[in-house]
N, CA, C and O atoms as a GROMACS GRO file, in nm:
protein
  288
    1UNK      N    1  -0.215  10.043  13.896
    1UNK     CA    2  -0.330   9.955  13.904
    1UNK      C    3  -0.361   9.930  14.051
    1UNK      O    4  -0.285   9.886  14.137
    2UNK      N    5  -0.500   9.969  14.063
    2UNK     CA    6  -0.527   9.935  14.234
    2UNK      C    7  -0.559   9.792  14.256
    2UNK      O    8  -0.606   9.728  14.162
    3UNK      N    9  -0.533   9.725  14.395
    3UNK     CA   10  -0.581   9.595  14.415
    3UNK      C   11  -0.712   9.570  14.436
    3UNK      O   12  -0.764   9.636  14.525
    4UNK      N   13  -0.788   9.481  14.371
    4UNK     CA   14  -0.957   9.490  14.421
    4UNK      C   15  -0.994   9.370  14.552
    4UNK      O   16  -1.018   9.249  14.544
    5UNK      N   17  -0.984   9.472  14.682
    5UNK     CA   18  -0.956   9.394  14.799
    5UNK      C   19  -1.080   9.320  14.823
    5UNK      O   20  -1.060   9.221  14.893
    6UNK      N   21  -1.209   9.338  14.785
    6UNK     CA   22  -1.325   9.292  14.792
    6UNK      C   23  -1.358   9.173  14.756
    6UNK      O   24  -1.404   9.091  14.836
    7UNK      N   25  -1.321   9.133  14.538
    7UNK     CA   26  -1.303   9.039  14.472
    7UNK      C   27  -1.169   8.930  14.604
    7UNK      O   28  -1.187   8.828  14.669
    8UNK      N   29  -1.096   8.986  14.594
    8UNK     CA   30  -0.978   8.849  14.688
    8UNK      C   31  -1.033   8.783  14.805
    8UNK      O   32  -1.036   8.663  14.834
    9UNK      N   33  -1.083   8.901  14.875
    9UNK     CA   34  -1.160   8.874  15.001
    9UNK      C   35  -1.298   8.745  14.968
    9UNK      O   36  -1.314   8.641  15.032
   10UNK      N   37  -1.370   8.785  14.869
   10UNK     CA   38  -1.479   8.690  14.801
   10UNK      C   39  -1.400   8.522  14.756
   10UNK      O   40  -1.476   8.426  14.765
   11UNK      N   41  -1.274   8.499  14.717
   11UNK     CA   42  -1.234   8.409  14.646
   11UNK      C   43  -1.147   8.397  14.822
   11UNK      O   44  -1.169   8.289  14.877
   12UNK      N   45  -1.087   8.466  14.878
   12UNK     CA   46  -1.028   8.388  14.991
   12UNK      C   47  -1.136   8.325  15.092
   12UNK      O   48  -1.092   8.240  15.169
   13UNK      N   49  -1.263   8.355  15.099
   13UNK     CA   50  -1.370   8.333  15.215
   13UNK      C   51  -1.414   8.197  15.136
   13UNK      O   52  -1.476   8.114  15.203
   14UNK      N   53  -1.377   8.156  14.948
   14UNK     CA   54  -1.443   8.054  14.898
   14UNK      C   55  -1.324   7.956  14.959
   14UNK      O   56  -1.352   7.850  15.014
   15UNK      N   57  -1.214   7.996  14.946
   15UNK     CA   58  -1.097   7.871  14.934
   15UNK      C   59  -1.131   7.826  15.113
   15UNK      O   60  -1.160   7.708  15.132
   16UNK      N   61  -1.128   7.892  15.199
   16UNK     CA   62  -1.120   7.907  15.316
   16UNK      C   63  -1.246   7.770  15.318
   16UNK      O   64  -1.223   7.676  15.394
   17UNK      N   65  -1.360   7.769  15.241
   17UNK     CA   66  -1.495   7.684  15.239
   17UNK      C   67  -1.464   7.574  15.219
   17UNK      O   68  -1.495   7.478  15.289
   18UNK      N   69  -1.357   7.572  15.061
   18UNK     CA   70  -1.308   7.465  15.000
   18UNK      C   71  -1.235   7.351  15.081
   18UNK      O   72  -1.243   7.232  15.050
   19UNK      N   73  -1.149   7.411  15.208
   19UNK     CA   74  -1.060   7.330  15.283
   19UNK      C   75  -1.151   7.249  15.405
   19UNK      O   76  -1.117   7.253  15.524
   20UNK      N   77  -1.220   7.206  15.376
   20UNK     CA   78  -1.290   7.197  15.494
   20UNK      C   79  -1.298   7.044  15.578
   20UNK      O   80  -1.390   6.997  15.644
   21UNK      N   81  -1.132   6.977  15.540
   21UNK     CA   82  -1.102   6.848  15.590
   21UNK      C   83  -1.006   6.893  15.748
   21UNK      O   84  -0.952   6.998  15.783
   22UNK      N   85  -1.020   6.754  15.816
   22UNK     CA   86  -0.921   6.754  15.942
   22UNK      C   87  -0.803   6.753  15.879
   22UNK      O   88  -0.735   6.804  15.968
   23UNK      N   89  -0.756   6.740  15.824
   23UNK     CA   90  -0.625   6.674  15.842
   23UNK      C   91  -0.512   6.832  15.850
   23UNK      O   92  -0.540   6.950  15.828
   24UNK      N   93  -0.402   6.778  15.885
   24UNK     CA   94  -0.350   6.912  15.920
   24UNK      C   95  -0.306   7.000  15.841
   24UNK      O   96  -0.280   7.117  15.872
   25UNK      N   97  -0.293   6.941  15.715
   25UNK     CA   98  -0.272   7.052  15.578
   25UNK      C   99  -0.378   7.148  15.576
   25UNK      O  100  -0.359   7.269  15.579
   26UNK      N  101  -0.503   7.088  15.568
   26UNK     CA  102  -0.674   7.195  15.546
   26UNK      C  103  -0.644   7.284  15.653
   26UNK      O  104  -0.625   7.399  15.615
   27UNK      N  105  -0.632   7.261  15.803
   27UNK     CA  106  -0.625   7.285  15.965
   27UNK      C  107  -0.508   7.429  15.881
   27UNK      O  108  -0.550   7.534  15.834
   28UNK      N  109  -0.363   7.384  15.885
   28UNK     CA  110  -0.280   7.466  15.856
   28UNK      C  111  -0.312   7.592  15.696
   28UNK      O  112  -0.255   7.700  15.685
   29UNK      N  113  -0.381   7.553  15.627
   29UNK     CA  114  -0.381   7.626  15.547
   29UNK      C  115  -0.520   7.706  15.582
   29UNK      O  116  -0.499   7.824  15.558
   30UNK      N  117  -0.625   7.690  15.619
   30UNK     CA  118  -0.767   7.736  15.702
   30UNK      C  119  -0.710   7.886  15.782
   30UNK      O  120  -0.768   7.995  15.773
   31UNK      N  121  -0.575   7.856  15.863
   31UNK     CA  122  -0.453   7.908  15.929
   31UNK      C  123  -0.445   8.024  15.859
   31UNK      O  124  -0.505   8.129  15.884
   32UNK      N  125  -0.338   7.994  15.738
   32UNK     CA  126  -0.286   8.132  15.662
   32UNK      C  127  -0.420   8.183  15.584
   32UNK      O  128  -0.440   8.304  15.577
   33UNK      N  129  -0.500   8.103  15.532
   33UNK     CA  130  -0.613   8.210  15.462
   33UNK      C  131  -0.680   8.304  15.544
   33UNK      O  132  -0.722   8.411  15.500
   34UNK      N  133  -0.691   8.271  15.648
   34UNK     CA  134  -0.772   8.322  15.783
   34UNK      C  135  -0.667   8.499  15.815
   34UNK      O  136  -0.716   8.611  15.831
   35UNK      N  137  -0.517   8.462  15.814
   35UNK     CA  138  -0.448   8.598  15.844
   35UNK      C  139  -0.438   8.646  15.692
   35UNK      O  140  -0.375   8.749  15.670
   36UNK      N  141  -0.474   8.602  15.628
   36UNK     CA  142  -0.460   8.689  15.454
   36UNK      C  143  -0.596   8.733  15.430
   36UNK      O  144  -0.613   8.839  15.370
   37UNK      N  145  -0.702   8.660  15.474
   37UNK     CA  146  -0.801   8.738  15.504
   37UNK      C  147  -0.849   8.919  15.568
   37UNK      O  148  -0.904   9.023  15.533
   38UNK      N  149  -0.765   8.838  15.702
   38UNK     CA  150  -0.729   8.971  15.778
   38UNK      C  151  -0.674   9.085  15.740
   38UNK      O  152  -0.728   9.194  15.759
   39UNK      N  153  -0.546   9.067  15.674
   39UNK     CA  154  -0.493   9.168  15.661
   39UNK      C  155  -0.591   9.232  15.512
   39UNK      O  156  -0.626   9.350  15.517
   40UNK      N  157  -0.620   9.171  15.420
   40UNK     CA  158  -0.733   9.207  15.324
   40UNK      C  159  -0.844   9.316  15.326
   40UNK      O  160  -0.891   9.400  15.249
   41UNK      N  161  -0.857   9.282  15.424
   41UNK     CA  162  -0.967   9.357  15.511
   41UNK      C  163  -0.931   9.496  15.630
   41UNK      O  164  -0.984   9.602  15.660
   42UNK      N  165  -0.828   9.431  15.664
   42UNK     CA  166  -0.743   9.573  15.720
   42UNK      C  167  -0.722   9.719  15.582
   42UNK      O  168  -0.762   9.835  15.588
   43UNK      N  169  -0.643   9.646  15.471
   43UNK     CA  170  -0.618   9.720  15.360
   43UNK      C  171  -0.731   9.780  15.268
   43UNK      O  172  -0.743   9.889  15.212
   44UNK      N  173  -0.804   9.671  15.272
   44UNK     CA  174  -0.957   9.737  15.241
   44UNK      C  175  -1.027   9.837  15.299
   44UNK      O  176  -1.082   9.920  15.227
   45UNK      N  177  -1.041   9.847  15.478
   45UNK     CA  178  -1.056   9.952  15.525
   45UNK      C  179  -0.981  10.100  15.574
   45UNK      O  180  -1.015  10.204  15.632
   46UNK      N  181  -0.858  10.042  15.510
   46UNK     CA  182  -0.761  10.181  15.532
   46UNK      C  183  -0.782  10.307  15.512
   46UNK      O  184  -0.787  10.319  15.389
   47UNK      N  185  -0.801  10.427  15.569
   47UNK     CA  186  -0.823  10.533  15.503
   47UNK      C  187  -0.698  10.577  15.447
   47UNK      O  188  -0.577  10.566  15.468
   48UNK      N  189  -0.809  10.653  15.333
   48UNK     CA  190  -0.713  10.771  15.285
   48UNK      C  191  -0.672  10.884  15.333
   48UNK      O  192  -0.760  10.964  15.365
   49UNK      N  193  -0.550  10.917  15.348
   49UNK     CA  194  -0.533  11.048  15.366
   49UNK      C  195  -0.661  11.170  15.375
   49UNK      O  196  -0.764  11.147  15.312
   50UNK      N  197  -0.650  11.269  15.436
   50UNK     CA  198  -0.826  11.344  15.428
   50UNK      C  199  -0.781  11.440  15.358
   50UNK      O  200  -0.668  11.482  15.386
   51UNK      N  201  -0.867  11.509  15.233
   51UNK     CA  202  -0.798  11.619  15.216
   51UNK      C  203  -0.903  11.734  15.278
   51UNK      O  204  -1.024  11.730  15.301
   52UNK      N  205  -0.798  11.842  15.295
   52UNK     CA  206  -0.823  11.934  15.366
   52UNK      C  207  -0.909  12.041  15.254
   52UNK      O  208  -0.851  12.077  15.151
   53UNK      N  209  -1.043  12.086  15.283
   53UNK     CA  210  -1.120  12.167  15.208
   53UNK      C  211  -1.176  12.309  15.306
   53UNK      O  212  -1.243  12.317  15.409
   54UNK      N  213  -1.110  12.410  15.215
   54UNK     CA  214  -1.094  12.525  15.312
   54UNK      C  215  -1.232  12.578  15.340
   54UNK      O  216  -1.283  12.538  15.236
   55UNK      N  217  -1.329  12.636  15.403
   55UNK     CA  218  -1.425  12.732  15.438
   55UNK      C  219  -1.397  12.860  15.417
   55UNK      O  220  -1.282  12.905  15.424
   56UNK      N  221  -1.523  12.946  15.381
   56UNK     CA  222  -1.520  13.091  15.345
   56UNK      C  223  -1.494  13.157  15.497
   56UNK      O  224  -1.571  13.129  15.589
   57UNK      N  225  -1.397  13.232  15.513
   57UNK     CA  226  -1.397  13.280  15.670
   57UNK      C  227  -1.498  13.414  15.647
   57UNK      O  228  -1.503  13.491  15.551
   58UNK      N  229  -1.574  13.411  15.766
   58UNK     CA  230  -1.665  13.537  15.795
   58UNK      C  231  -1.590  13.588  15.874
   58UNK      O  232  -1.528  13.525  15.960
   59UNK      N  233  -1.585  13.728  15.855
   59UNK     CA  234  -1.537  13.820  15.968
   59UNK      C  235  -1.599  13.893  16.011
   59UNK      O  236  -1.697  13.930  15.948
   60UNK      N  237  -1.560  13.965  16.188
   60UNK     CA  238  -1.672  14.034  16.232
   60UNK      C  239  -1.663  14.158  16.215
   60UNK      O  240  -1.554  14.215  16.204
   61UNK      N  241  -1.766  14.212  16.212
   61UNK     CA  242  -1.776  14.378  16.203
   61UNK      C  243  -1.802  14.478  16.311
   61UNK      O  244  -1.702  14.473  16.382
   62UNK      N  245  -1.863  14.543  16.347
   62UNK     CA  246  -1.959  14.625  16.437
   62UNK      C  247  -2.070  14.579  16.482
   62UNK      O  248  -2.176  14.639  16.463
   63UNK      N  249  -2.058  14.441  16.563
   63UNK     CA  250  -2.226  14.400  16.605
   63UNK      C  251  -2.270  14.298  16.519
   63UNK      O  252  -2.357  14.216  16.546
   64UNK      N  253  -2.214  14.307  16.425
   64UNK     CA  254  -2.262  14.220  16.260
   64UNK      C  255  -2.173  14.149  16.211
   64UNK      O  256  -2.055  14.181  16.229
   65UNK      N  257  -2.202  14.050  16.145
   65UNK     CA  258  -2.123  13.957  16.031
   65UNK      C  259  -2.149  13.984  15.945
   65UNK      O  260  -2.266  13.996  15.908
   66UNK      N  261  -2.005  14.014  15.851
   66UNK     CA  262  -2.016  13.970  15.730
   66UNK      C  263  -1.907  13.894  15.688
   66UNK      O  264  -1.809  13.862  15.755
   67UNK      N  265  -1.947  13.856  15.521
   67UNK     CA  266  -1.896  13.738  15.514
   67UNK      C  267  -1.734  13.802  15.399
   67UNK      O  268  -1.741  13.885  15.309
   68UNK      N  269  -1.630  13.740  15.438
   68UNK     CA  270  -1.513  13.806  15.401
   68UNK      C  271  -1.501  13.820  15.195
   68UNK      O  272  -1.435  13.889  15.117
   69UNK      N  273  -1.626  13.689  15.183
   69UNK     CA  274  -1.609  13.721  15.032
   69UNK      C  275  -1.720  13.795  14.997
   69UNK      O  276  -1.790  13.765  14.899
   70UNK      N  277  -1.749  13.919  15.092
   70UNK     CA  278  -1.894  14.036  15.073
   70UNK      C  279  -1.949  14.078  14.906
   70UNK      O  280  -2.053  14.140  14.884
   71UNK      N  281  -1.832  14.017  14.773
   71UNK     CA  282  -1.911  14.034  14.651
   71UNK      C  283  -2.020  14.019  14.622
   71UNK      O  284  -2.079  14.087  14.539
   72UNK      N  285  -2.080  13.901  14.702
   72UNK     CA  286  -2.191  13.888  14.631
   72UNK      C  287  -2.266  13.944  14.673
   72UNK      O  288  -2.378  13.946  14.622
   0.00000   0.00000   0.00000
């Protein structure tokens, strides 16, 4: 099951709204939502691995190209 980093990110940017007193609990917790945010968003933009997709190699001839899969 993949994580849906988008939905968390949406509900951490609400809680992050929700805290929105001085006192140092809101202050301190404003804190950790802010780096769980971050990293959210790090993981969200992570790439994937690339996969590698081969090309038809042309080879050269006498002056001319052709192409190495010449069937067609």
């Amino acid at each position: 099951m993949n994580s849906d980093f988008a939905a968390a990110r949406v509900h951490l940017n609400e809680a992050l709204n929700l805290l929105c007193g001085h006192d140092q609990v809101s202050r301190e917790s404003r804190e950790a939502i802010d780096l769980l945010i971050e990293e959210v968003i790090t993981a969200e933009h992570c790439k994937q691995p690339a996969k590698v997709i081969e090309f038809r190699r042309i080879t050269e001839g006498r002056g001319n190209l052709k192409r190495a899969d010449s069937d067609r």
